[in-house]
Tab-separated table of C-alpha atoms in Angstrom:
chain	number	residue	atom	x	y	z
A	724	UNK	CA	60.824	94.925	143.313
A	725	UNK	CA	60.035	98.342	144.699
A	726	UNK	CA	62.385	101.131	144.137
A	727	UNK	CA	63.192	103.638	146.880
A	728	UNK	CA	63.642	106.790	144.828
A	729	UNK	CA	64.911	110.015	146.240
A	730	UNK	CA	64.959	113.177	144.211
A	731	UNK	CA	67.124	116.200	145.011
A	732	UNK	CA	66.859	119.636	143.446
A	733	UNK	CA	70.170	121.043	142.712
A	734	UNK	CA	70.586	124.893	142.577
A	735	UNK	CA	67.749	127.305	142.569
A	736	UNK	CA	66.772	127.242	139.052
A	737	UNK	CA	64.452	124.181	138.942
A	738	UNK	CA	66.057	122.634	135.781
A	739	UNK	CA	68.454	120.223	137.381
A	740	UNK	CA	67.791	117.380	139.825
A	741	UNK	CA	69.746	114.275	141.093
A	742	UNK	CA	67.636	111.059	141.345
A	743	UNK	CA	68.946	108.147	143.578
A	744	UNK	CA	67.487	104.950	143.906
A	745	UNK	CA	66.999	103.788	140.283
A	746	UNK	CA	69.205	103.439	137.081
A	747	UNK	CA	66.284	103.754	134.827
A	748	UNK	CA	65.768	106.711	132.943
A	749	UNK	CA	61.839	106.227	132.605
A	750	UNK	CA	61.713	106.083	136.426
A	751	UNK	CA	63.943	109.150	136.938
A	752	UNK	CA	61.659	111.063	134.638
A	753	UNK	CA	58.587	110.211	136.420
A	754	UNK	CA	60.297	110.816	139.762
A	755	UNK	CA	61.236	114.290	138.830
A	756	UNK	CA	57.973	115.098	137.306
A	757	UNK	CA	56.207	113.788	140.519
A	758	UNK	CA	58.746	115.899	142.591
A	759	UNK	CA	57.759	119.028	140.772
A	760	UNK	CA	54.181	118.598	141.062
A	761	UNK	CA	54.476	117.721	144.915
A	762	UNK	CA	56.611	120.667	145.517
A	763	UNK	CA	55.045	123.247	143.176
A	764	UNK	CA	51.535	122.206	142.806
A	765	UNK	CA	51.952	122.212	138.930
A	766	UNK	CA	53.129	120.091	136.301
A	767	UNK	CA	56.533	120.860	135.089
A	768	UNK	CA	55.201	122.216	131.769
A	769	UNK	CA	52.966	124.663	133.582
A	770	UNK	CA	55.689	125.649	136.201
A	771	UNK	CA	58.305	126.423	133.341
A	772	UNK	CA	55.546	127.933	131.035
A	773	UNK	CA	56.564	125.361	128.353
A	774	UNK	CA	54.531	125.213	125.234
A	775	UNK	CA	55.447	121.448	124.784
A	776	UNK	CA	56.282	118.426	126.752
A	777	UNK	CA	59.451	119.257	128.899
A	778	UNK	CA	62.154	116.595	127.782
A	779	UNK	CA	64.904	115.703	130.014
A	780	UNK	CA	68.762	114.854	129.489
A	781	UNK	CA	69.792	111.994	131.725
A	782	UNK	CA	73.417	111.097	132.878
A	783	UNK	CA	73.729	107.827	134.838
A	784	UNK	CA	76.807	107.240	136.879
A	785	UNK	CA	77.787	104.828	139.591
A	786	UNK	CA	80.225	106.922	141.613
A	787	UNK	CA	78.730	110.392	142.176
A	788	UNK	CA	79.999	112.056	145.438
A	789	UNK	CA	78.601	114.884	147.719
A	790	UNK	CA	81.053	117.520	148.675
A	791	UNK	CA	79.497	118.451	152.064
A	792	UNK	CA	78.244	121.946	152.545
A	793	UNK	CA	79.477	124.153	155.582
A	794	UNK	CA	77.074	122.926	158.199
A	795	UNK	CA	78.572	119.881	160.146
A	796	UNK	CA	75.285	118.913	161.573
A	797	UNK	CA	73.486	118.755	158.136
A	798	UNK	CA	76.212	118.392	155.431
A	799	UNK	CA	73.729	118.124	152.608
A	800	UNK	CA	72.826	121.912	153.015
A	801	UNK	CA	74.764	123.732	150.437
A	802	UNK	CA	76.423	120.377	149.308
A	803	UNK	CA	77.751	119.993	145.862
A	804	UNK	CA	77.172	116.979	143.564
A	805	UNK	CA	80.433	115.789	141.702
A	806	UNK	CA	82.090	113.183	139.659
A	807	UNK	CA	85.564	112.789	140.825
A	808	UNK	CA	86.638	111.505	137.434
A	809	UNK	CA	85.939	114.780	135.599
A	810	UNK	CA	89.232	116.200	136.670
A	811	UNK	CA	87.982	118.226	139.673
A	812	UNK	CA	90.704	118.358	142.325
A	813	UNK	CA	89.366	118.024	145.901
A	814	UNK	CA	91.721	118.831	148.996
A	815	UNK	CA	92.872	115.673	150.791
A	816	UNK	CA	91.464	116.963	154.160
A	817	UNK	CA	87.852	117.223	152.550
A	818	UNK	CA	85.724	114.232	153.380
A	819	UNK	CA	83.610	113.190	150.316
A	820	UNK	CA	80.338	111.467	151.075
A	821	UNK	CA	79.732	108.501	148.572
A	822	UNK	CA	80.000	107.003	146.192
A	823	UNK	CA	76.459	106.814	145.035
A	824	UNK	CA	74.635	105.559	141.946
A	825	UNK	CA	72.333	108.019	140.560
A	826	UNK	CA	71.109	109.977	137.464
A	827	UNK	CA	71.513	113.591	137.069
A	828	UNK	CA	68.363	114.911	135.250
A	829	UNK	CA	68.523	118.221	133.407
A	830	UNK	CA	65.662	120.100	131.552
């Protein structure tokens, strides 16, 4: 089976990503490492000036949602990733996008 994996960088610190298209931590690890190399031209270890191999923390959930950003033509610009069961209250008039299965990856 061929996985169609998408990596989204969350924030501007280059330490958190959301990986869609797999439920496997190994595949998510490889996808993030590949994404960093493609987008920075460096391994994640070189990009972050790490002395050792960068290890990730993974959180798989099957009902992630995107809270759209302010641009109706491209709602993923400035969108926020959220997990509704964490007690976050979203106003009734806000349309969430999802649910999505994916892995939150943090270095």
